[in-house]
Coordinates of C-alpha atoms and ligand atoms in Angstrom, one line a residue:
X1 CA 0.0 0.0 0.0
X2 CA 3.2 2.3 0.4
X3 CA 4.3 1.3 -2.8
X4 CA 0.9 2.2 -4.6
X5 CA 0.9 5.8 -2.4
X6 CA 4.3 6.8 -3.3
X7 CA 4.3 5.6 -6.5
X8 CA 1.0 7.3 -7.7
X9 CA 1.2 10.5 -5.0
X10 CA 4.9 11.6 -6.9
X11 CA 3.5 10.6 -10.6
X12 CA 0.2 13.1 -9.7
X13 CA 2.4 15.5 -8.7
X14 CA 4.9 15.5 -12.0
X15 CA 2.4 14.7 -14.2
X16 CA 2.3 18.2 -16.8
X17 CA -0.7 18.1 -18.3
X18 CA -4.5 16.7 -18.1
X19 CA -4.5 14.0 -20.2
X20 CA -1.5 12.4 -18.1
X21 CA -3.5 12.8 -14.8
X22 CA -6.6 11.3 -16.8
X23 CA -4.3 8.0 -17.7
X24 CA -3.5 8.1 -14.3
X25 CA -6.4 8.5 -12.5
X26 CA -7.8 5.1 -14.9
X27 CA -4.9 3.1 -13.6
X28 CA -5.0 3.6 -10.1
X29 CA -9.0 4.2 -9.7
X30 CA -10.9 3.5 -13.0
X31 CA -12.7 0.5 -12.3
X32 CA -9.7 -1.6 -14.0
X33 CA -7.4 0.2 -11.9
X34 CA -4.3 -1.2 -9.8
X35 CA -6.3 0.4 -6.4
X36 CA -10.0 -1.1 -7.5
X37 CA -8.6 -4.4 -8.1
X38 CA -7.0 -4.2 -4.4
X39 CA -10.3 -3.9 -3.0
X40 CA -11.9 -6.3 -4.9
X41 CA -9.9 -8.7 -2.9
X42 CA -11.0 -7.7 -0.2
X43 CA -13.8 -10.5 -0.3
X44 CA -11.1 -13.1 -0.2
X45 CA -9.3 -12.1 3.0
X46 CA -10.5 -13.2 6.2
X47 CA -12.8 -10.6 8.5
X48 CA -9.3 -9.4 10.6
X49 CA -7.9 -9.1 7.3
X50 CA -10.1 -7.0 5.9
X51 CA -10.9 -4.9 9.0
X52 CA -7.6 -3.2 8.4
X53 CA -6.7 -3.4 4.8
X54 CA -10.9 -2.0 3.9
X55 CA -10.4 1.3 5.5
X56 CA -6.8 1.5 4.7
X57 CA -7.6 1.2 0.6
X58 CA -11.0 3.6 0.9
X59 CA -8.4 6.2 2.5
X60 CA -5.6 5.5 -0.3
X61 CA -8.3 5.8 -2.7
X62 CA -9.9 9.4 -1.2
X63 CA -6.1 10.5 -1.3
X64 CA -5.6 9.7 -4.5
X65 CA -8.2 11.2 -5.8
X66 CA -8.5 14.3 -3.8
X67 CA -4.6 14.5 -5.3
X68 CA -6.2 14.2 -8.8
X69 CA -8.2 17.2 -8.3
X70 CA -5.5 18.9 -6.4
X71 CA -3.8 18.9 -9.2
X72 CA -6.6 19.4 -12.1
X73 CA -7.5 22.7 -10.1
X74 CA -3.2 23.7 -10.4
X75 CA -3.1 22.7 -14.2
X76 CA -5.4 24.9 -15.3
X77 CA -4.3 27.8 -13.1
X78 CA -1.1 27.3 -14.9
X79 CA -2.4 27.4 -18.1
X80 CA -4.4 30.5 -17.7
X81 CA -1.2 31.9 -16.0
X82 CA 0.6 31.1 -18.9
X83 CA -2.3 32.1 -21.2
X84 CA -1.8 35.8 -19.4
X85 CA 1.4 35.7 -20.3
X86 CA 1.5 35.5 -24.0
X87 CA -1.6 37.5 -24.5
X88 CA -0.3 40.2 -22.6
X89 CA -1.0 43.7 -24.3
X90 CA 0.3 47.1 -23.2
X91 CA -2.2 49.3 -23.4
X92 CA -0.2 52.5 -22.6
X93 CA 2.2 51.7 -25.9
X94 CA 1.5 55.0 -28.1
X95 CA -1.1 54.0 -31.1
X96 CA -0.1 53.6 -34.7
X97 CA 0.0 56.6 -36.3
X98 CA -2.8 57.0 -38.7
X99 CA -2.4 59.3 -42.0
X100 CA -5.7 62.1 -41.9
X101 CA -6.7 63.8 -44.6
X102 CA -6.1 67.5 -45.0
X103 CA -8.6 70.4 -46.5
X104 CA -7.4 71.6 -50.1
X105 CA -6.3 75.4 -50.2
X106 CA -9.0 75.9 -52.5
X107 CA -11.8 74.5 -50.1
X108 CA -9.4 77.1 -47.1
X109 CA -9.6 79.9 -49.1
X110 CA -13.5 79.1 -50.8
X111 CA -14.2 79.2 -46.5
X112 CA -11.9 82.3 -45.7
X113 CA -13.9 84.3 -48.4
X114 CA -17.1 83.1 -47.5
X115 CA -16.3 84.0 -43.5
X116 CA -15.1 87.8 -44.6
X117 CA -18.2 87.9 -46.7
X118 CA -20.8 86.8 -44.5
X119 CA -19.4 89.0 -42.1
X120 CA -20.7 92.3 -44.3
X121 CA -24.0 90.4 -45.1
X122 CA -23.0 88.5 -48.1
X123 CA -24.9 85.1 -48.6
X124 CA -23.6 82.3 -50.4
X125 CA -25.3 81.4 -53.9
X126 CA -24.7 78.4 -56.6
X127 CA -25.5 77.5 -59.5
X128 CA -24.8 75.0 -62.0
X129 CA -21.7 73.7 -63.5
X130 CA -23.0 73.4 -66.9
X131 CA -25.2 76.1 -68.1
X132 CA -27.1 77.1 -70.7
X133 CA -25.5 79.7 -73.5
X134 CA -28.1 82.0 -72.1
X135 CA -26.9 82.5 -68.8
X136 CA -23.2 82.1 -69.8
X137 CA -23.4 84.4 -72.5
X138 CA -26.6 86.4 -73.5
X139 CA -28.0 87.4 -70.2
X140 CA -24.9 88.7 -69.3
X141 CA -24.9 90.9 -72.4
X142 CA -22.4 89.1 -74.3
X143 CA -24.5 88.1 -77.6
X144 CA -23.9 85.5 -79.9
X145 CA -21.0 87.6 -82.5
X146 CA -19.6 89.3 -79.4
X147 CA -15.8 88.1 -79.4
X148 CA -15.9 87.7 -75.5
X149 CA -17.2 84.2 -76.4
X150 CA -14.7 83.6 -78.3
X151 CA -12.0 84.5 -75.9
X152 CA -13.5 82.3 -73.4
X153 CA -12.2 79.1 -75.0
X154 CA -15.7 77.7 -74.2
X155 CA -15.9 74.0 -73.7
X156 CA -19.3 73.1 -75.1
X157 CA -21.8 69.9 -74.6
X158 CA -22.1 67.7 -77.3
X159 CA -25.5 67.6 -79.7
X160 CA -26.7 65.4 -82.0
X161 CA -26.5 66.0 -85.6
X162 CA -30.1 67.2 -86.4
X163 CA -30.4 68.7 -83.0
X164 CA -30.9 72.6 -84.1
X165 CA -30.7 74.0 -80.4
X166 CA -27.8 75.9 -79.3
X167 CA -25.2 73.3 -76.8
X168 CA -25.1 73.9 -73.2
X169 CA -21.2 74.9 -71.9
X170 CA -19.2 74.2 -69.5
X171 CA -19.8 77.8 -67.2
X172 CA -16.7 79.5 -68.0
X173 CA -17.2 82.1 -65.2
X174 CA -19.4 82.7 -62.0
X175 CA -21.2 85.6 -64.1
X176 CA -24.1 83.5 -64.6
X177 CA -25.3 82.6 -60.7
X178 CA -26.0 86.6 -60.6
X179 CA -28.6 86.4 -63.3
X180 CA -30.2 82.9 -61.6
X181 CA -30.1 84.7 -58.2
X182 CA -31.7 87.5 -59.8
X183 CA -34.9 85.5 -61.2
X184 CA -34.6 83.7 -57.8
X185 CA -35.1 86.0 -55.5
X186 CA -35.3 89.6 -56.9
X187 CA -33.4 92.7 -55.5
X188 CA -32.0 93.9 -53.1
X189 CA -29.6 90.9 -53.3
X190 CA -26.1 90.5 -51.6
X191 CA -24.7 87.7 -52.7
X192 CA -21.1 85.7 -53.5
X193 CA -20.8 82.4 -55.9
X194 CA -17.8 80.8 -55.3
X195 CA -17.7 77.6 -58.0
X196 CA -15.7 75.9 -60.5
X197 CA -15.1 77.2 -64.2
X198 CA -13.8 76.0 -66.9
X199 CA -11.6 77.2 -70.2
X200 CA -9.7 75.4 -72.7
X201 CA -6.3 77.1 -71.4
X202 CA -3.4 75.2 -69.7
X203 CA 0.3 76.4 -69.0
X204 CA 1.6 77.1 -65.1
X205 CA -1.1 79.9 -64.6
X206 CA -4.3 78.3 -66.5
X207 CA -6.2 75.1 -65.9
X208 CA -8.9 73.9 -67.7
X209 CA -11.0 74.1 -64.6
X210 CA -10.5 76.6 -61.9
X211 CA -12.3 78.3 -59.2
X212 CA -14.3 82.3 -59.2
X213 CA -15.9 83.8 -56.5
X214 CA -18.8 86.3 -57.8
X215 CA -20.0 88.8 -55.9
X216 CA -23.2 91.0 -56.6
X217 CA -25.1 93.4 -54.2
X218 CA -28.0 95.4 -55.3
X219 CA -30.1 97.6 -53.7
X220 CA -31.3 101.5 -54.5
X221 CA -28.1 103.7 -53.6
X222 CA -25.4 101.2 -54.0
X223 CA -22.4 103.2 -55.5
X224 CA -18.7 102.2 -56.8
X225 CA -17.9 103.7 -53.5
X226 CA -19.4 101.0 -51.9
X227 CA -18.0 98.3 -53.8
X228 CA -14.4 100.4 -53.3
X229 CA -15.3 99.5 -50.1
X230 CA -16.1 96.0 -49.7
X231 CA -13.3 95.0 -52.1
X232 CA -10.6 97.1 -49.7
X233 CA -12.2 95.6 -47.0
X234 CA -12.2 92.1 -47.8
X235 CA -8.7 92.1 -49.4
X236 CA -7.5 93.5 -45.6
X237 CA -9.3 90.7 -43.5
X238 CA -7.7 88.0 -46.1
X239 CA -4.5 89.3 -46.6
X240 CA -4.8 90.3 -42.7
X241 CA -3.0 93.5 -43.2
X242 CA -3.7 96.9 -45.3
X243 CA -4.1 96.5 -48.8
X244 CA -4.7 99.5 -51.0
X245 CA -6.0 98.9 -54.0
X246 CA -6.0 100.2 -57.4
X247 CA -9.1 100.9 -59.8
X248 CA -8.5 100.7 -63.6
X249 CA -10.8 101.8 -66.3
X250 CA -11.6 98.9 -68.4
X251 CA -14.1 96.9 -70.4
X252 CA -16.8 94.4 -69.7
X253 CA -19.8 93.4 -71.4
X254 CA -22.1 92.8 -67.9
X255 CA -20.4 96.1 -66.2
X256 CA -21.0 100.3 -67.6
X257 CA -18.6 101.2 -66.0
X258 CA -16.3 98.8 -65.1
X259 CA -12.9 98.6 -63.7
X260 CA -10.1 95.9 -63.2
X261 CA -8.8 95.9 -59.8
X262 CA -5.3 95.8 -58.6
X263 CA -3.3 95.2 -54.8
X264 CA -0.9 96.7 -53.7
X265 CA 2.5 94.2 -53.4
X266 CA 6.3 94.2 -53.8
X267 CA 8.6 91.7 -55.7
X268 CA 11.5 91.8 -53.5
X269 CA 13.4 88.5 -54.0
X270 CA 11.4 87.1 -56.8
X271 CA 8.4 86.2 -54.3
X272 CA 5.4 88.8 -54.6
X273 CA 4.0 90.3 -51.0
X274 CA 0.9 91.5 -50.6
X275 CA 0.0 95.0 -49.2
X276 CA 3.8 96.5 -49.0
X277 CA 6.0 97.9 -52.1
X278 CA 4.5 99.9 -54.9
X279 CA 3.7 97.0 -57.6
X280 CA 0.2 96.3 -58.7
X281 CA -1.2 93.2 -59.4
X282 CA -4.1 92.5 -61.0
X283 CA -7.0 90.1 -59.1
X284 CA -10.3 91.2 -60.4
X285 CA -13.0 92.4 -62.7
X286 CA -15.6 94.5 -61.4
X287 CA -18.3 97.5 -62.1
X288 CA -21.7 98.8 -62.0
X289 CA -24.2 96.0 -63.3
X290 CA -25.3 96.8 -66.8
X291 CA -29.0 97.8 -67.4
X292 CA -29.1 95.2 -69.7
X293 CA -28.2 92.4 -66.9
X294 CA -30.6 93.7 -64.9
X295 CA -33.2 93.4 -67.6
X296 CA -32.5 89.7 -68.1
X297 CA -33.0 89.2 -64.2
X298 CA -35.7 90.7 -64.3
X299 CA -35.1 93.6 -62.4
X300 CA -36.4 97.3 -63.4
X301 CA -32.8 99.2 -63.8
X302 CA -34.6 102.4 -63.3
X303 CA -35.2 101.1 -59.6
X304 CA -32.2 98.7 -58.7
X305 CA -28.4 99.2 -59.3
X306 CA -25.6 97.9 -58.3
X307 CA -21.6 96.6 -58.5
X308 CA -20.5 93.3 -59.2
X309 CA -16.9 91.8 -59.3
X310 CA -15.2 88.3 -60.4
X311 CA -11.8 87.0 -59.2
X312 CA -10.1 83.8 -59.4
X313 CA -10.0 81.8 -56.2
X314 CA -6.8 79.7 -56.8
X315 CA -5.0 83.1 -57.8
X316 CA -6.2 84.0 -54.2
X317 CA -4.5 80.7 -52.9
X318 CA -1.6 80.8 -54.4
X319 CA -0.6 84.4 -53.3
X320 CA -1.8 84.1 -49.6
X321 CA -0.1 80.6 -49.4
X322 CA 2.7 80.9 -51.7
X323 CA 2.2 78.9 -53.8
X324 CA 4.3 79.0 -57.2
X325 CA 2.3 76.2 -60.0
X326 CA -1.3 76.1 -60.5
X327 CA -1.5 72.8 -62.4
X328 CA -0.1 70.8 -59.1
X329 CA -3.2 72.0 -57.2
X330 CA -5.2 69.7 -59.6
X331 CA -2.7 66.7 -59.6
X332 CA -3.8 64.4 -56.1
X333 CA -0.3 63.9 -55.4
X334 CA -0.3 63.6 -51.8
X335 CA 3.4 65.0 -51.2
X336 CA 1.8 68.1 -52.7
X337 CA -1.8 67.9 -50.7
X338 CA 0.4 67.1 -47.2
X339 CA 2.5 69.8 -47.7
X340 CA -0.2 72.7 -48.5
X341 CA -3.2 71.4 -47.2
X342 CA -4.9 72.6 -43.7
X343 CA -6.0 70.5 -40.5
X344 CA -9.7 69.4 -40.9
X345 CA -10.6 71.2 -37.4
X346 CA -8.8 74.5 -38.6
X347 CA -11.8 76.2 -39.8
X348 CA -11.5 79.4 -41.1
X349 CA -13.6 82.3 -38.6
X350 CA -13.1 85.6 -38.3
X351 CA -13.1 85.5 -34.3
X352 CA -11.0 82.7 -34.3
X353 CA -8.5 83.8 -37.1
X354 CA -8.0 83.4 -40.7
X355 CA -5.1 81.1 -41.4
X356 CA -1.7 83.4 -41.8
Ligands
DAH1 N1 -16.8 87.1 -65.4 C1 -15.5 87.8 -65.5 C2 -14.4 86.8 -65.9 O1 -14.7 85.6 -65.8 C3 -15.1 88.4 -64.2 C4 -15.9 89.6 -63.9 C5 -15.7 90.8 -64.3 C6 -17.1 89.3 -63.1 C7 -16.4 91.9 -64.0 C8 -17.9 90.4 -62.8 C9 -17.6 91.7 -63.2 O2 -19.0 90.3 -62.1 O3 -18.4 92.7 -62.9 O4 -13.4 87.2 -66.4

């Protein structure tokens, strides 16, 4: 009975794993097993016999199996010990860094105009991309032998052969959202239309689409001074320092009279400033709204006037941000977007700053 204890009480205790304690618990206890046999033997042996060796083999047996469970219970702590161990995550290790996405310069400056804007009482107005030669072109006073269509290096839509009407175009400036704000929702109107527009032109300063911002207030005493005004004003709050500006007489088929605009800037080291030196640089078209543009909006000129004015957005962007190519705005290449392109929570406000 020593023999069986020691020999089963040490191979419990070494044994590494479940199944070994399961082959041993069937060869000491199972009902083939060395310690079962024992008892059944039991019957043969004569009542002093079998007064000691009965309660001797029922305690071997309780030992033996309380060991067996003893042990099952330590096993399995071990392997969830072990399990710990291996799947063992640091949760304070810093993340993997994750590549976010960035807002284009045109979508920064499109929002830094539209905060200066608003600010003077300037809505936002759209309108379509591809129009009708009507509100391109003929509304706006430019009629069909006028060589400002030409110029334009329209893109137009495609008809079919025996299709007499005139082909829609690609907008080739803002002009037209004035006319559909005008049918929309009558004078007074203060309004801008930033948008896409699109010429057949492409070297490093033209794209075949690029971006306008329109602007158009009318109302019954609106004056150049006042557009004098706004434009200053708005050039200041996005340039955030004093820009003069300068007025020049010139020609446009929606505008009597109308004036091209230049800001003040210097050269100094082959990279233009804005609002120091005395250079000029042209940014936009502008002028009193022609009678005749009024009339296609359906708005008595004898009652409403007012100024409109057209600049390019991307020109914008590339002299607030310094930025030398136009083409690479329109190429996706990522090196390009990282480097110029804003945070996603940097929204341009004019209590919380313009981006300098
Ligand atoms: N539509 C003109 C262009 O694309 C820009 C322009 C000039 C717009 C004068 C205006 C304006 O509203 O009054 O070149």
């Amino acid at each position: 009975m020593d023999e069986l204890r020691t020999k089963y009480i040490e191979a419990i205790a070494a044994a590494a794993d479940e199944a070994t304690l399961e082959e041993l618990r069937v060869r000491a206890v199972g009902k083939k097993g060395e310690i079962s046999l024992k008892m059944r033997e039991l019957g043969k042996m004569t009542p002093e016999e079998r007064q000691v060796a009965g309660p001797a083999l029922n305690a071997l047996k309780n030992e033996i199996n309380s060991a067996l469970a003893a042990k099952k219970v330590a096993l399995s702590d071990a392997a969830l010990d072990a399990r710990l161990a291996t799947e063992w995550l640091d949760v304070t290790l810093p993340s993997r860094t994750r590549r976010v996405g960035s807002i284009h310069p045109i979508s920064q400056v499109t929002e830094e105009v539209t905060a200066i804007f608003a600010d003077m009482g300037f809505a936002v107005a759209e309108g379509p991309q591809i129009e009708t030669d009507w509100y391109n072109f003929d509304a706006l006073n430019i009629p069909g032998h006028h060589p400002a269509r030409a110029e334009m290096d329209t893109f137009y839509t495609h008809r079919a052969e025996d299709d007499e009407r005139r082909p829609h175009v690609l907008r080739t400036h803002t002009s037209p959202v004035q006319i559909r704000t005008m049918e929309k929702d009558g004078a007074p109107i203060r309004i801008i239309c930033p948008g896409r527009v699109y010429r057949a032109d492409y070297d490093q300063t033209h794209t075949p689409m690029f971006h306008q911002v329109e602007g158009l207030a009318l109302g019954k005493d609106i004056s150049m001074a006042n557009l004098k005004w706004v434009l200053e004003e708005f050039f200041s709050a996005f340039f955030g320092t004093d820009v003069k500006t300068r007025f020049r007489a010139s020609h446009f088929p929606f505008t009597e009279p109308s004036a091209e605009v230049d800001i003040q800037c210097s050269w100094e080291g082959g990279t233009v400033k804005v609002g120091e030196g005395d250079d000029w640089l042209e940014v936009l078209g502008s002028g009193m709204v022609h009678p005749n543009v009024l009339k296609a909006g359906g708005i008595d000129p004898d009652e409403y006037q007012g100024f409109a004015f057209g600049m390019g957005i991307d020109r914008l962007a590339m002299l607030k941000y310094g930025i030398p190519d136009l083409r690479a705005f329109f190429d996706s290449d990522l090196r390009w977007l990282r480097h110029y392109g804003f945070a996603s929570l940097d929204q341009p406000t004019l209590h919380g700053g313009l981006n300098r």
